[in-house]
Amino acid sequence: MKRILMVCLGNICRSPLAEGILKSKVNTEEVFVDSAGTGGWHVGGLPDKRSIEVAKNHDIDITIQKCRKFDISDFDKFDIIYVMDRSNYDSVTSMAYDKEDLAKVKMIRDEILSTSGSDVPDPYYGGESGFEFVYQMIDELCDVIAKKLDDERQIW
Ligand code: 4NP
């Protein structure tokens, strides 16, 4: 079983989409996908209604998800921790205990060479169109991640 954690700031806009989208592209009996936020304001709540809506428009239901905060124990529970932006990267890596923890943290846009080092923009303060834009960006990234997981399956 491979374990992937998607992380953003609030765990209500970007990482719930990343969780839902990646789950739709992998065999969930072989790949466990979860998400969390570095901030705790929305813990226990549903994803943002605009993320719910955009996911629904693409036949993905993210209303079964509950917001939670990233915890230091996640370093032991997950193989890869994908962060949406540089600020998430700094927050998560500041909690790393050792090199092994650090090596698990990856900027999600690094999965596509031409966008390496870039952020998945936070759509929280913008309009609805930002959510579709972010959906498309994450969808493309999850295609790459799902293919990579499939290619690596032989060596798990
Ligand atoms: P997310 O967006 O990190 O993509 O979930 C945000 C959601 C909420 C807040 C910030 C970012 N907030 O400050 O409440």
Coordinates of N, CA and C and ligand atoms in Angstrom, one line a residue:
M1 N 0.8 -1.2 0.0 CA 0.0 0.0 0.0 C 0.9 1.3 0.0
K2 N 0.6 2.1 -1.0 CA 1.3 3.4 -1.0 C 0.4 4.5 -0.4
R3 N 1.0 5.3 0.4 CA 0.2 6.3 1.1 C 0.6 7.8 0.7
I4 N -0.4 8.5 0.2 CA -0.1 9.8 -0.3 C -1.0 10.9 0.5
L5 N -0.3 11.9 0.9 CA -1.0 13.0 1.6 C -0.9 14.3 0.8
M6 N -2.1 14.9 0.6 CA -2.1 16.2 -0.1 C -2.3 17.3 1.0
V7 N -1.5 18.3 0.9 CA -1.5 19.4 1.9 C -1.6 20.8 1.3
C8 N -2.6 21.6 1.9 CA -2.6 23.0 1.6 C -2.7 23.8 2.9
L9 N -3.2 25.0 2.8 CA -3.2 25.8 4.1 C -4.5 25.5 4.9
G10 N -5.7 25.6 4.2 CA -6.9 25.5 5.0 C -7.5 24.1 5.0
N11 N -7.1 23.2 4.0 CA -7.7 21.9 3.8 C -9.2 22.0 3.4
I12 N -9.5 23.1 2.8 CA -10.9 23.2 2.3 C -11.0 23.5 0.8
C13 N -9.9 24.0 0.2 CA -10.0 24.4 -1.3 C -9.2 23.4 -2.1
R14 N -7.9 23.6 -2.0 CA -7.0 22.8 -3.0 C -6.8 21.4 -2.6
S15 N -6.3 21.1 -1.4 CA -6.0 19.7 -1.0 C -7.2 18.7 -1.1
P16 N -8.4 19.2 -0.7 CA -9.6 18.3 -0.9 C -9.8 17.9 -2.3
L17 N -9.6 18.9 -3.2 CA -9.7 18.6 -4.7 C -8.6 17.6 -5.1
A18 N -7.4 17.8 -4.6 CA -6.3 16.9 -5.0 C -6.5 15.5 -4.4
E19 N -7.1 15.4 -3.2 CA -7.4 14.1 -2.7 C -8.5 13.4 -3.6
G20 N -9.6 14.1 -3.8 CA -10.7 13.6 -4.6 C -10.2 13.2 -6.0
I21 N -9.4 14.1 -6.7 CA -9.0 13.8 -8.0 C -8.1 12.6 -8.1
L22 N -7.1 12.6 -7.2 CA -6.1 11.5 -7.2 C -6.8 10.1 -7.0
K23 N -7.8 10.2 -6.0 CA -8.5 8.9 -5.7 C -9.2 8.4 -6.9
S24 N -9.7 9.3 -7.8 CA -10.5 8.9 -8.9 C -9.6 8.3 -10.0
K25 N -8.3 8.4 -9.9 CA -7.3 8.0 -10.9 C -6.5 6.8 -10.5
V26 N -6.6 6.3 -9.2 CA -5.8 5.2 -8.8 C -6.7 4.1 -8.3
N27 N -6.1 2.9 -8.1 CA -6.8 1.8 -7.4 C -6.7 2.1 -5.9
T28 N -7.8 2.4 -5.3 CA -7.8 2.9 -3.9 C -7.5 1.7 -2.9
E29 N -7.5 0.5 -3.5 CA -7.1 -0.7 -2.7 C -5.6 -0.8 -2.6
E30 N -4.9 -0.1 -3.5 CA -3.4 -0.1 -3.5 C -2.8 1.2 -3.1
V31 N -3.6 2.3 -3.3 CA -3.1 3.6 -2.9 C -4.1 4.3 -2.0
F32 N -3.6 4.7 -0.8 CA -4.4 5.4 0.2 C -4.1 6.9 0.0
V33 N -5.1 7.7 -0.2 CA -5.0 9.1 -0.4 C -5.7 9.9 0.7
D34 N -5.1 10.9 1.3 CA -5.8 11.7 2.3 C -5.3 13.1 2.1
S35 N -5.9 14.1 2.8 CA -5.5 15.5 2.7 C -5.5 16.1 4.1
A36 N -4.8 17.2 4.3 CA -4.7 17.9 5.5 C -4.3 19.4 5.3
G37 N -4.5 20.2 6.3 CA -4.1 21.6 6.2 C -3.1 22.0 7.2
T38 N -2.3 23.0 6.9 CA -1.3 23.4 7.9 C -1.9 24.3 8.9
G39 N -3.1 24.9 8.6 CA -3.8 25.8 9.5 C -5.1 25.0 10.0
G40 N -5.5 25.4 11.2 CA -6.6 24.6 11.8 C -7.9 25.3 11.9
W41 N -8.2 26.3 11.1 CA -9.4 27.1 11.3 C -10.7 26.3 10.9
H42 N -10.6 25.4 10.0 CA -11.8 24.7 9.5 C -11.9 23.3 9.9
V43 N -11.1 22.9 10.9 CA -11.1 21.4 11.3 C -12.5 20.9 11.6
G44 N -12.8 19.7 11.1 CA -14.1 19.1 11.3 C -15.1 19.5 10.3
G45 N -14.8 20.5 9.5 CA -15.8 21.0 8.5 C -15.7 20.4 7.1
L46 N -16.6 20.7 6.3 CA -16.6 20.2 4.9 C -15.7 21.1 4.0
P47 N -15.3 20.6 2.9 CA -14.5 21.4 1.9 C -15.4 22.7 1.6
D48 N -14.7 23.7 1.1 CA -15.4 24.9 0.6 C -16.4 24.6 -0.4
K49 N -17.6 25.2 -0.4 CA -18.7 24.8 -1.3 C -18.3 25.0 -2.8
R50 N -17.4 25.9 -3.1 CA -16.9 26.1 -4.4 C -16.1 24.9 -4.9
S51 N -15.3 24.4 -4.0 CA -14.5 23.1 -4.4 C -15.5 22.0 -4.5
I52 N -16.5 21.9 -3.6 CA -17.5 20.8 -3.8 C -18.1 20.9 -5.1
E53 N -18.5 22.1 -5.5 CA -19.2 22.3 -6.8 C -18.4 22.0 -8.0
V54 N -17.1 22.5 -8.0 CA -16.3 22.2 -9.2 C -16.0 20.7 -9.3
A55 N -15.8 20.1 -8.2 CA -15.6 18.6 -8.2 C -16.8 17.9 -8.7
K56 N -18.0 18.3 -8.2 CA -19.2 17.7 -8.7 C -19.4 17.8 -10.2
N57 N -19.0 19.0 -10.7 CA -19.1 19.2 -12.2 C -18.3 18.2 -13.0
H58 N -17.3 17.7 -12.3 CA -16.4 16.7 -12.9 C -16.7 15.3 -12.4
D59 N -17.9 15.1 -11.8 CA -18.3 13.8 -11.3 C -17.5 13.2 -10.1
I60 N -17.0 14.1 -9.3 CA -16.2 13.7 -8.1 C -16.9 14.3 -6.9
D61 N -17.2 13.3 -6.0 CA -17.8 13.8 -4.7 C -16.8 13.9 -3.6
I62 N -16.7 15.2 -3.1 CA -15.7 15.4 -2.0 C -16.4 15.7 -0.7
T63 N -17.7 15.5 -0.7 CA -18.5 15.8 0.5 C -18.3 14.8 1.6
I64 N -17.6 13.7 1.3 CA -17.3 12.7 2.3 C -16.1 13.1 3.1
Q65 N -15.4 14.1 2.7 CA -14.2 14.5 3.3 C -14.4 15.5 4.5
K66 N -13.6 15.4 5.5 CA -13.7 16.3 6.7 C -12.3 16.9 6.8
C67 N -12.3 18.2 7.1 CA -11.1 19.0 7.2 C -10.3 18.6 8.4
R68 N -9.0 18.4 8.3 CA -8.2 18.1 9.4 C -6.9 18.8 9.3
K69 N -6.2 18.9 10.4 CA -4.9 19.7 10.5 C -3.7 18.7 10.3
F70 N -2.7 19.1 9.5 CA -1.5 18.3 9.4 C -0.9 18.1 10.8
D71 N -0.5 16.8 11.0 CA 0.1 16.5 12.3 C 1.5 15.8 12.1
I72 N 2.3 16.1 13.0 CA 3.7 15.5 12.9 C 3.7 14.0 12.7
S73 N 2.7 13.3 13.2 CA 2.6 11.9 13.0 C 2.4 11.5 11.5
D74 N 1.9 12.5 10.7 CA 1.7 12.2 9.3 C 3.0 11.8 8.6
F75 N 4.1 12.3 9.1 CA 5.4 11.9 8.5 C 5.6 10.4 8.6
D76 N 5.1 9.7 9.6 CA 5.3 8.3 9.7 C 4.2 7.5 9.0
K77 N 3.0 8.2 8.8 CA 1.9 7.5 8.2 C 1.9 7.5 6.7
F78 N 2.7 8.5 6.1 CA 2.6 8.7 4.6 C 4.0 8.5 4.0
D79 N 3.9 8.0 2.7 CA 5.2 7.9 1.9 C 5.5 9.2 1.2
I80 N 4.5 9.9 0.7 CA 4.7 11.1 -0.1 C 3.8 12.2 0.5
I81 N 4.3 13.3 0.8 CA 3.5 14.4 1.2 C 3.6 15.6 0.2
Y82 N 2.5 15.7 -0.6 CA 2.5 16.7 -1.7 C 1.9 18.0 -1.1
V83 N 2.7 19.1 -1.2 CA 2.2 20.4 -0.7 C 1.9 21.2 -1.9
M84 N 0.9 22.1 -1.8 CA 0.4 22.9 -2.9 C 1.3 24.1 -3.2
D85 N 1.9 24.7 -2.2 CA 2.7 25.9 -2.4 C 3.9 26.0 -1.5
R86 N 4.7 27.0 -1.8 CA 6.0 27.2 -1.0 C 5.8 27.4 0.5
S87 N 4.7 28.1 0.8 CA 4.4 28.4 2.2 C 4.0 27.1 2.9
N88 N 3.2 26.3 2.3 CA 2.9 25.0 2.9 C 4.2 24.1 3.0
Y89 N 5.1 24.2 2.0 CA 6.3 23.5 2.1 C 7.1 23.9 3.3
D90 N 7.2 25.2 3.5 CA 8.0 25.7 4.7 C 7.3 25.3 6.0
S91 N 6.0 25.3 6.1 CA 5.3 24.9 7.3 C 5.6 23.5 7.6
V92 N 5.4 22.6 6.6 CA 5.5 21.2 6.8 C 6.9 20.8 7.1
T93 N 7.9 21.3 6.3 CA 9.3 20.9 6.5 C 9.8 21.4 7.8
S94 N 9.2 22.5 8.4 CA 9.7 23.0 9.7 C 9.4 22.0 10.8
M95 N 8.4 21.1 10.5 CA 8.1 20.1 11.5 C 8.8 18.7 11.3
A96 N 9.6 18.6 10.2 CA 10.3 17.4 10.0 C 11.3 17.1 11.1
Y97 N 11.4 15.8 11.4 CA 12.3 15.4 12.5 C 13.6 15.0 11.9
D98 N 13.7 14.4 10.8 CA 15.0 14.0 10.2 C 14.9 14.1 8.7
K99 N 16.0 13.7 8.0 CA 16.1 13.7 6.6 C 15.1 12.9 5.9
E100 N 14.7 11.8 6.5 CA 13.8 10.9 5.9 C 12.4 11.6 5.8
D101 N 12.0 12.3 6.9 CA 10.8 13.1 6.9 C 10.8 14.1 5.8
L102 N 11.9 14.8 5.7 CA 12.1 15.9 4.8 C 12.0 15.4 3.3
A103 N 12.5 14.3 3.1 CA 12.5 13.7 1.7 C 11.1 13.3 1.2
K104 N 10.2 13.2 2.2 CA 8.8 12.9 1.8 C 8.0 14.0 1.3
V105 N 8.5 15.3 1.5 CA 7.7 16.5 1.2 C 8.1 17.0 -0.2
K106 N 7.1 17.1 -1.0 CA 7.3 17.5 -2.4 C 6.3 18.6 -2.8
M107 N 6.8 19.6 -3.5 CA 5.9 20.6 -4.1 C 5.2 19.9 -5.3
I108 N 3.9 19.9 -5.3 CA 3.1 19.1 -6.2 C 3.5 19.5 -7.7
R109 N 3.7 20.8 -7.9 CA 3.9 21.2 -9.3 C 5.3 20.8 -9.8
D110 N 6.2 20.3 -8.9 CA 7.5 19.7 -9.3 C 7.3 18.5 -10.2
E111 N 6.1 17.9 -10.1 CA 5.8 16.7 -10.9 C 5.8 16.9 -12.4
I112 N 5.6 18.2 -12.8 CA 5.7 18.6 -14.2 C 6.9 19.5 -14.3
L113 N 7.9 19.1 -15.0 CA 9.2 19.8 -15.1 C 9.0 21.3 -15.4
S114 N 8.2 21.6 -16.3 CA 8.1 23.0 -16.8 C 7.4 23.9 -15.7
T115 N 6.7 23.3 -14.7 CA 6.1 24.1 -13.7 C 6.8 23.9 -12.3
S116 N 7.9 23.3 -12.4 CA 8.7 23.0 -11.1 C 8.9 24.3 -10.3
G117 N 8.7 24.2 -9.0 CA 9.0 25.4 -8.2 C 7.8 26.3 -8.1
S118 N 6.8 26.1 -8.9 CA 5.6 27.0 -8.8 C 4.6 26.6 -7.8
D119 N 3.7 27.5 -7.4 CA 2.6 27.2 -6.5 C 1.4 26.8 -7.2
V120 N 0.5 26.0 -6.6 CA -0.9 25.9 -7.0 C -1.5 27.1 -6.3
P121 N -2.0 28.1 -7.1 CA -2.5 29.3 -6.5 C -3.7 29.0 -5.6
D122 N -3.8 29.8 -4.5 CA -4.9 29.6 -3.5 C -6.2 30.3 -4.1
P123 N -7.2 29.6 -4.4 CA -8.4 30.2 -5.0 C -9.4 30.8 -3.9
Y124 N -9.0 30.7 -2.6 CA -10.0 31.0 -1.5 C -10.6 32.4 -1.6
Y125 N -9.8 33.4 -1.9 CA -10.3 34.8 -1.9 C -10.7 35.2 -3.3
G126 N -10.7 34.3 -4.3 CA -11.1 34.7 -5.6 C -12.5 34.3 -6.0
G127 N -12.8 34.3 -7.3 CA -14.2 33.9 -7.7 C -14.2 32.4 -8.1
E128 N -15.4 32.0 -8.6 CA -15.6 30.6 -9.0 C -14.6 30.2 -10.1
S129 N -14.2 31.1 -11.0 CA -13.4 30.6 -12.1 C -12.0 30.1 -11.6
G130 N -11.6 30.7 -10.5 CA -10.3 30.3 -9.9 C -10.3 28.8 -9.5
F131 N -11.5 28.3 -9.2 CA -11.6 26.9 -8.7 C -11.5 26.0 -9.9
E132 N -12.1 26.4 -11.0 CA -12.0 25.5 -12.2 C -10.6 25.5 -12.7
F133 N -9.9 26.7 -12.7 CA -8.5 26.8 -13.1 C -7.6 25.9 -12.2
V134 N -7.8 25.9 -10.9 CA -7.1 25.1 -10.0 C -7.4 23.6 -10.2
Y135 N -8.7 23.3 -10.5 CA -9.1 21.9 -10.7 C -8.3 21.4 -11.9
Q136 N -8.2 22.1 -13.0 CA -7.5 21.7 -14.2 C -6.1 21.4 -13.9
M137 N -5.5 22.4 -13.2 CA -4.1 22.3 -12.9 C -3.8 21.0 -12.0
I138 N -4.6 20.8 -11.0 CA -4.4 19.6 -10.2 C -4.8 18.3 -10.9
D139 N -5.7 18.4 -11.8 CA -6.1 17.2 -12.6 C -4.9 16.7 -13.4
E140 N -4.3 17.7 -14.1 CA -3.1 17.4 -14.9 C -2.0 16.8 -14.1
L141 N -1.8 17.4 -12.9 CA -0.7 16.9 -12.0 C -1.0 15.4 -11.5
C142 N -2.3 15.2 -11.2 CA -2.7 13.9 -10.7 C -2.6 12.8 -11.8
D143 N -2.8 13.2 -13.1 CA -2.5 12.3 -14.2 C -1.1 11.8 -14.1
V144 N -0.2 12.7 -13.9 CA 1.3 12.4 -13.9 C 1.5 11.5 -12.7
I145 N 1.0 11.9 -11.5 CA 1.2 11.2 -10.3 C 0.7 9.8 -10.4
A146 N -0.5 9.6 -10.9 CA -1.2 8.3 -11.0 C -0.4 7.4 -11.9
K147 N 0.2 8.0 -13.0 CA 1.0 7.2 -14.0 C 2.3 6.7 -13.3
K148 N 2.9 7.7 -12.6 CA 4.1 7.3 -11.9 C 3.9 6.2 -10.8
L149 N 2.8 6.3 -10.1 CA 2.5 5.3 -9.1 C 2.3 3.9 -9.8
D150 N 1.6 4.0 -10.9 CA 1.3 2.7 -11.7 C 2.7 2.1 -12.2
D151 N 3.5 3.0 -12.7 CA 4.8 2.5 -13.2 C 5.7 1.9 -12.1
E152 N 5.6 2.5 -10.9 CA 6.4 2.1 -9.8 C 5.9 0.9 -9.1
R153 N 4.6 0.5 -9.4 CA 3.9 -0.6 -8.7 C 4.7 -1.9 -8.5
Q154 N 5.5 -2.2 -9.6 CA 6.3 -3.4 -9.5 C 7.3 -3.5 -8.4
I155 N 7.8 -2.3 -8.0 CA 8.9 -2.3 -7.0 C 8.4 -2.0 -5.6
W156 N 7.2 -1.9 -5.3 CA 6.7 -1.6 -4.0 C 7.0 -2.8 -3.1
Ligands
4NP1 P1 -6.8 26.2 0.8 O1 -7.4 27.6 0.8 O2 -5.4 26.3 1.5 O3 -6.6 25.8 -0.6 O4 -7.8 25.3 1.6 C1 -7.6 28.4 2.0 C2 -8.8 28.2 2.7 C3 -9.0 28.9 3.9 C4 -8.1 29.8 4.3 C5 -7.0 30.0 3.6 C6 -6.7 29.3 2.5 N1 -8.4 30.6 5.5 O5 -7.6 31.5 5.8 O6 -9.4 30.3 6.2

